[in-house]
Tab-separated table of C-alpha atoms in Angstrom:
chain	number	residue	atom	x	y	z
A	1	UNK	CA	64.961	93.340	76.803
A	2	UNK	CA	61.886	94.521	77.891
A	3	UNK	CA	58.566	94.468	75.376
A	4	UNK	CA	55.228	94.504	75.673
A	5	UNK	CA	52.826	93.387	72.779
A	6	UNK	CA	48.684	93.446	72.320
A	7	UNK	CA	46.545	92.364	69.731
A	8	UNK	CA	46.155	94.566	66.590
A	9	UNK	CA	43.337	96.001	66.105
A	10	UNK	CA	40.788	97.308	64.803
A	11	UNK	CA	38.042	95.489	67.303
A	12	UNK	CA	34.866	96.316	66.112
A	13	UNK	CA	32.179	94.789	68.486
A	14	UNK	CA	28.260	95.407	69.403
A	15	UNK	CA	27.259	97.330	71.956
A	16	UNK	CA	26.360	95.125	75.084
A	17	UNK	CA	29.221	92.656	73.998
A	18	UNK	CA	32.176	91.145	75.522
A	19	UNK	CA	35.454	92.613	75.251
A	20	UNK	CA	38.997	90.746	75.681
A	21	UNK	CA	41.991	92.931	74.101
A	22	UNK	CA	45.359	90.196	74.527
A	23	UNK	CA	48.485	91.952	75.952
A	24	UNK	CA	51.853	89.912	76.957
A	25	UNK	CA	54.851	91.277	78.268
A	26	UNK	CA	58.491	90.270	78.614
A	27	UNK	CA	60.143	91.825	81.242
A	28	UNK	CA	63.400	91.340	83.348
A	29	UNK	CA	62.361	91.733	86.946
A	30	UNK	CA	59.224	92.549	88.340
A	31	UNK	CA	57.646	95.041	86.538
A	32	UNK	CA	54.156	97.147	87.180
A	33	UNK	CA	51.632	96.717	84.547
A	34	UNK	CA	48.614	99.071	83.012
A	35	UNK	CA	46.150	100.237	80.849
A	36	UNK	CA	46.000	103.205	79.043
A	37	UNK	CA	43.347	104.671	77.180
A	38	UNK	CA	43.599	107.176	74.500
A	39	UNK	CA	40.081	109.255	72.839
A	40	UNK	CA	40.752	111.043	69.654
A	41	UNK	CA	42.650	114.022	69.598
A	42	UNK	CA	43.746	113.610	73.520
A	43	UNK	CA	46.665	112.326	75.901
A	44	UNK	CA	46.699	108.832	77.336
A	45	UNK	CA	44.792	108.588	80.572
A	46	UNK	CA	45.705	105.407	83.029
A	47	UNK	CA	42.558	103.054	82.892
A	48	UNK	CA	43.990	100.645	85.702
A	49	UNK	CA	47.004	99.094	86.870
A	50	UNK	CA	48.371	96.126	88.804
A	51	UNK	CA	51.602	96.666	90.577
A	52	UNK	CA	52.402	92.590	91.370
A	53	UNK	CA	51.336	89.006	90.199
A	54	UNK	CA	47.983	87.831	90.641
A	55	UNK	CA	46.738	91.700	91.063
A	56	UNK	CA	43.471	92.872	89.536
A	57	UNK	CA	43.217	96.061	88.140
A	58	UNK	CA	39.558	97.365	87.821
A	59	UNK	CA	37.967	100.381	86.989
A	60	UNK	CA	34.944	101.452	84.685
A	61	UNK	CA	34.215	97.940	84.053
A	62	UNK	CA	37.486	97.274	82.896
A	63	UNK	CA	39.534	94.189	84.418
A	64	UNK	CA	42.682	93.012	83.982
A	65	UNK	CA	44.636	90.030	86.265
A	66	UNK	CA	48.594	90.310	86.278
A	67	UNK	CA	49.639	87.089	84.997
A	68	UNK	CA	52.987	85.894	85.988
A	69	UNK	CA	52.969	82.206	84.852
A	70	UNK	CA	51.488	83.440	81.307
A	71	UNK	CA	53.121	86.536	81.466
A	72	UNK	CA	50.181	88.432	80.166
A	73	UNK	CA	47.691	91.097	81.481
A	74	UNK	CA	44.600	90.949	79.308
A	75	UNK	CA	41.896	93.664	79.179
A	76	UNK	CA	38.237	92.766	79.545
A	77	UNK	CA	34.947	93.980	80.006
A	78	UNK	CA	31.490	92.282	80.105
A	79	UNK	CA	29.323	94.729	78.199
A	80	UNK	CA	31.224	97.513	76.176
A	81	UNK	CA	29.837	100.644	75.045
A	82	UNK	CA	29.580	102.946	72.084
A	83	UNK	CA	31.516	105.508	74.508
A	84	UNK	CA	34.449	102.700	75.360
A	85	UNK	CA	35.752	103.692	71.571
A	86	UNK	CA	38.969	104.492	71.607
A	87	UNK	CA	42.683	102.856	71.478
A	88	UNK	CA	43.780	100.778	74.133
A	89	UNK	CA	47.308	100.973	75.059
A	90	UNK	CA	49.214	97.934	77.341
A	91	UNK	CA	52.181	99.025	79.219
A	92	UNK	CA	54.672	98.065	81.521
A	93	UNK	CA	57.283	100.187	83.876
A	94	UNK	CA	60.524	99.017	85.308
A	95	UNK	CA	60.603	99.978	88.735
A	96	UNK	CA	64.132	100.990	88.377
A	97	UNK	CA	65.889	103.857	87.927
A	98	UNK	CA	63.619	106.753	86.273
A	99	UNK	CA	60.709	104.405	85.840
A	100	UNK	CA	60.322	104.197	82.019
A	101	UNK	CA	57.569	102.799	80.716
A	102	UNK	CA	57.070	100.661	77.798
A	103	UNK	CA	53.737	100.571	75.462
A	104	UNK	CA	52.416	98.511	73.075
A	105	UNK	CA	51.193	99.323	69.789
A	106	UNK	CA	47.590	99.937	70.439
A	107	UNK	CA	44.405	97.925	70.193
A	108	UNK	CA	41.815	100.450	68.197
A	109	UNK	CA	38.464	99.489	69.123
A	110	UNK	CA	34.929	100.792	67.577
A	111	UNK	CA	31.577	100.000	69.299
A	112	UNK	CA	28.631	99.750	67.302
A	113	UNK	CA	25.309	100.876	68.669
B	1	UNK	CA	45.358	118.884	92.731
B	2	UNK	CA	48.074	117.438	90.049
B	3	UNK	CA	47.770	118.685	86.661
B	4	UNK	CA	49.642	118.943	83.835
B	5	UNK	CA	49.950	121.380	81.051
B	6	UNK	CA	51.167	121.087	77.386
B	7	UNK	CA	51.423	123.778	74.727
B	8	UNK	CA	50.963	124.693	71.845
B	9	UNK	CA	47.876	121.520	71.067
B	10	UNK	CA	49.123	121.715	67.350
B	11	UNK	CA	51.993	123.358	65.299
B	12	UNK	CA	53.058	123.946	61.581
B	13	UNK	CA	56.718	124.433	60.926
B	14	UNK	CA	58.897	124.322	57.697
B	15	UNK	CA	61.486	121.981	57.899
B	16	UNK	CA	64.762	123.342	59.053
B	17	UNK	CA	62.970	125.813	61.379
B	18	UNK	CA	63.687	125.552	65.012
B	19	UNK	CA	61.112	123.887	67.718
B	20	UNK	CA	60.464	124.641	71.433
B	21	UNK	CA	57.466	122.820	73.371
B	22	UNK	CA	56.783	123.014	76.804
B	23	UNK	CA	55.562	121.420	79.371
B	24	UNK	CA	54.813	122.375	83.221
B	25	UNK	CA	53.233	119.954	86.128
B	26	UNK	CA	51.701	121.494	89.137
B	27	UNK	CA	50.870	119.896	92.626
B	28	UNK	CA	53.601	118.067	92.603
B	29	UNK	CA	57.540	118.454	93.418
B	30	UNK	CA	60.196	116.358	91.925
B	31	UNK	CA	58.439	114.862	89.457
B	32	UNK	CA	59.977	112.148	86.971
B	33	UNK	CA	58.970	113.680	83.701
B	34	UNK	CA	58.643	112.162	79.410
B	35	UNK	CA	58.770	112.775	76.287
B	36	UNK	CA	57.074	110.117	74.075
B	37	UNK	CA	56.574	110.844	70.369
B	38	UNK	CA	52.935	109.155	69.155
B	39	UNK	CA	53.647	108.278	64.884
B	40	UNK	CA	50.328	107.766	63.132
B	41	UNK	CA	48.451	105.075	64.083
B	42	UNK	CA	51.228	103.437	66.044
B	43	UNK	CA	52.469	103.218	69.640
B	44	UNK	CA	54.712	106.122	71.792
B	45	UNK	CA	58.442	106.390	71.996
B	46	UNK	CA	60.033	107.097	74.672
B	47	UNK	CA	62.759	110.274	73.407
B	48	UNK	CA	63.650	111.648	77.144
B	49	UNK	CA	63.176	111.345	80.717
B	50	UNK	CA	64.015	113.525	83.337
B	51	UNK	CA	64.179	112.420	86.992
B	52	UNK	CA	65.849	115.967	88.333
B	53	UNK	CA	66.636	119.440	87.667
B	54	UNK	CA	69.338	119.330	84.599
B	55	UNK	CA	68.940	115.855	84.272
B	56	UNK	CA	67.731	114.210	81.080
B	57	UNK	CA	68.451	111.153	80.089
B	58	UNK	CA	68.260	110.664	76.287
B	59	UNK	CA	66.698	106.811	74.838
B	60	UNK	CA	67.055	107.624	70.885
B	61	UNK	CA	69.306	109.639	68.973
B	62	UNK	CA	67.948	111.881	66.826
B	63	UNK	CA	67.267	115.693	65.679
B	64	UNK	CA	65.943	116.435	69.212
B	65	UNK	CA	66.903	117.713	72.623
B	66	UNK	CA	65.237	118.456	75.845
B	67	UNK	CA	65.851	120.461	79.223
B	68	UNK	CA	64.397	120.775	82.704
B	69	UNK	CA	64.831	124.019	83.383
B	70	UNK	CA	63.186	124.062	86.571
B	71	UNK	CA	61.964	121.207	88.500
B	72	UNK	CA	58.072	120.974	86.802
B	73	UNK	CA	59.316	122.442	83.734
B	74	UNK	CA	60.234	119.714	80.881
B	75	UNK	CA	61.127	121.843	77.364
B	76	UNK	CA	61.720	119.459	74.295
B	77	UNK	CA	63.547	121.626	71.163
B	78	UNK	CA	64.959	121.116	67.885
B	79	UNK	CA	67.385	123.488	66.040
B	80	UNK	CA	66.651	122.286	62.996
B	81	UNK	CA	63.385	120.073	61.893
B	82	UNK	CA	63.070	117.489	59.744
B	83	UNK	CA	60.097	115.824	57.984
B	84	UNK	CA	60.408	112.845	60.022
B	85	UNK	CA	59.814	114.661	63.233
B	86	UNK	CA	56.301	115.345	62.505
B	87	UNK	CA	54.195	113.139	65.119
B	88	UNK	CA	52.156	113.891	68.152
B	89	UNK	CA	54.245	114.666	70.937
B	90	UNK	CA	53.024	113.413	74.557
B	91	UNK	CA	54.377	115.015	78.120
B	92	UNK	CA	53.753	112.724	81.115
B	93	UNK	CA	54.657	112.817	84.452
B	94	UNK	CA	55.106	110.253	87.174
B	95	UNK	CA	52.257	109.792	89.570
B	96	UNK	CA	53.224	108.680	92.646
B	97	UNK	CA	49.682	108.153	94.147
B	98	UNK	CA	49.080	105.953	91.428
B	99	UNK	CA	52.446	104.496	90.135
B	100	UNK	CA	51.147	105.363	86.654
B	101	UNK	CA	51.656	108.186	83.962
B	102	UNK	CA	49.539	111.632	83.670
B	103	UNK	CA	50.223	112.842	80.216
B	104	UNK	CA	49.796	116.075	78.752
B	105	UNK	CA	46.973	116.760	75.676
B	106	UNK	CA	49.357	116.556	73.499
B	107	UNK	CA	50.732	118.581	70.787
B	108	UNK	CA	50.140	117.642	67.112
B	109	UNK	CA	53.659	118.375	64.708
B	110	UNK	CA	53.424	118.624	61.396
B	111	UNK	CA	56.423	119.980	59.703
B	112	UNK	CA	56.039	120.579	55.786
């Protein structure tokens, strides 16, 4: 079946440090993958997304490479922020059918200033 | 411009009452629309989809149903609660400019 699985969390990092939050995925067929971010008290807003292998998704300062041979799609950033706390959600969607998407746990991370 | 909306942001309800939350997309026609269920510090579920008018397509068996009504109207109900239905419930839609989810803000459950 399809999964998707990230690091636990918490992170707790500096501000001005390097982020990497690990996500894999196991997937039949090509699937799209993403990013979700999640502040406290509020939906899920889309970070970025790749749609096939070898795409980068990039936005805020946020990367992530879609990963066929390792099947993975890791989230990084060179210099995080006290603002970039929040939970970090990995997901994948079939491009089938009604397009269900699949999440992983979460990846909690705190910024120190 | 898209935009989703998702009422009430929290509820209190004594188990065995009966649950109605709503959710309505504008800007858009057609839309594929979810239900995901958020537990305390853990991931979302996936409880219904809807990719049509009438259509829902249910992905766990439990105390809950849902309805499309209309075509950006997605309604998720119980008849009955139960303790374990308490969670944060997330509406989402399909974005087709951006192959990704919009979700609602979420309403917060708790049923004592």
């Amino acid at each position: 079946g399809n999964s998707v699985t990230q690091m636990e969390g918490p992170v707790t990092l500096s501000e001005e440090a390097f982020l990497t939050i690990n996500c894999t995925y196991t997937a039949t067929g090509y699937p799209s993958l993403f990013w979700y971010v999640q502040y406290p008290g509020e939906g899920l807003q889309l970070l970025l997304k790749a749609t096939k292998a070898d795409d980068k998704g990039s936005n805020k300062g946020f990367e992530a490479t879609y990963r066929k041979e390792t099947t993975s799609f890791h989230l990084e950033k060179g210099s995080v922020q006290v603002s970039d706390s929040a939970v970090y959600f990995c997901a994948l969607t079939r491009n089938t059918g009604g397009f269900k998407t699949i999440f992983g746990a979460g990846t909690r991370l705190f910024v120190k200033a | 411009s898209q935009t989703i909306h998702q009422w009430p942001a929290t509820l209190v309800q004594p188990v065995g009452s009966p649950l109605s939350l709503e959710c309505t997309v504008e800007g858009t026609s057609n839309p594929n629309l979810y239900w995901y269920r958020q537990a305390a510090g853990r991931g979302l579920q996936l409880l219904f989809y809807s990719v049509g008018i009438g259509q829902i397509s249910s992905e766990v068996p439990q105390n809950l149903s849902a309805s499309r009504p209309q075509d950006r109207q997605f309604i998720l109900s119980s008849k009955k609660l139960l303790l374990s239905d308490s969670g944060f419930y997330l509406c989402a839609y399909r974005d087709k400019r951006n192959y990704g989810y919009t979700f609602g803000s979420g309403t917060r459950l708790t049923v004592v």
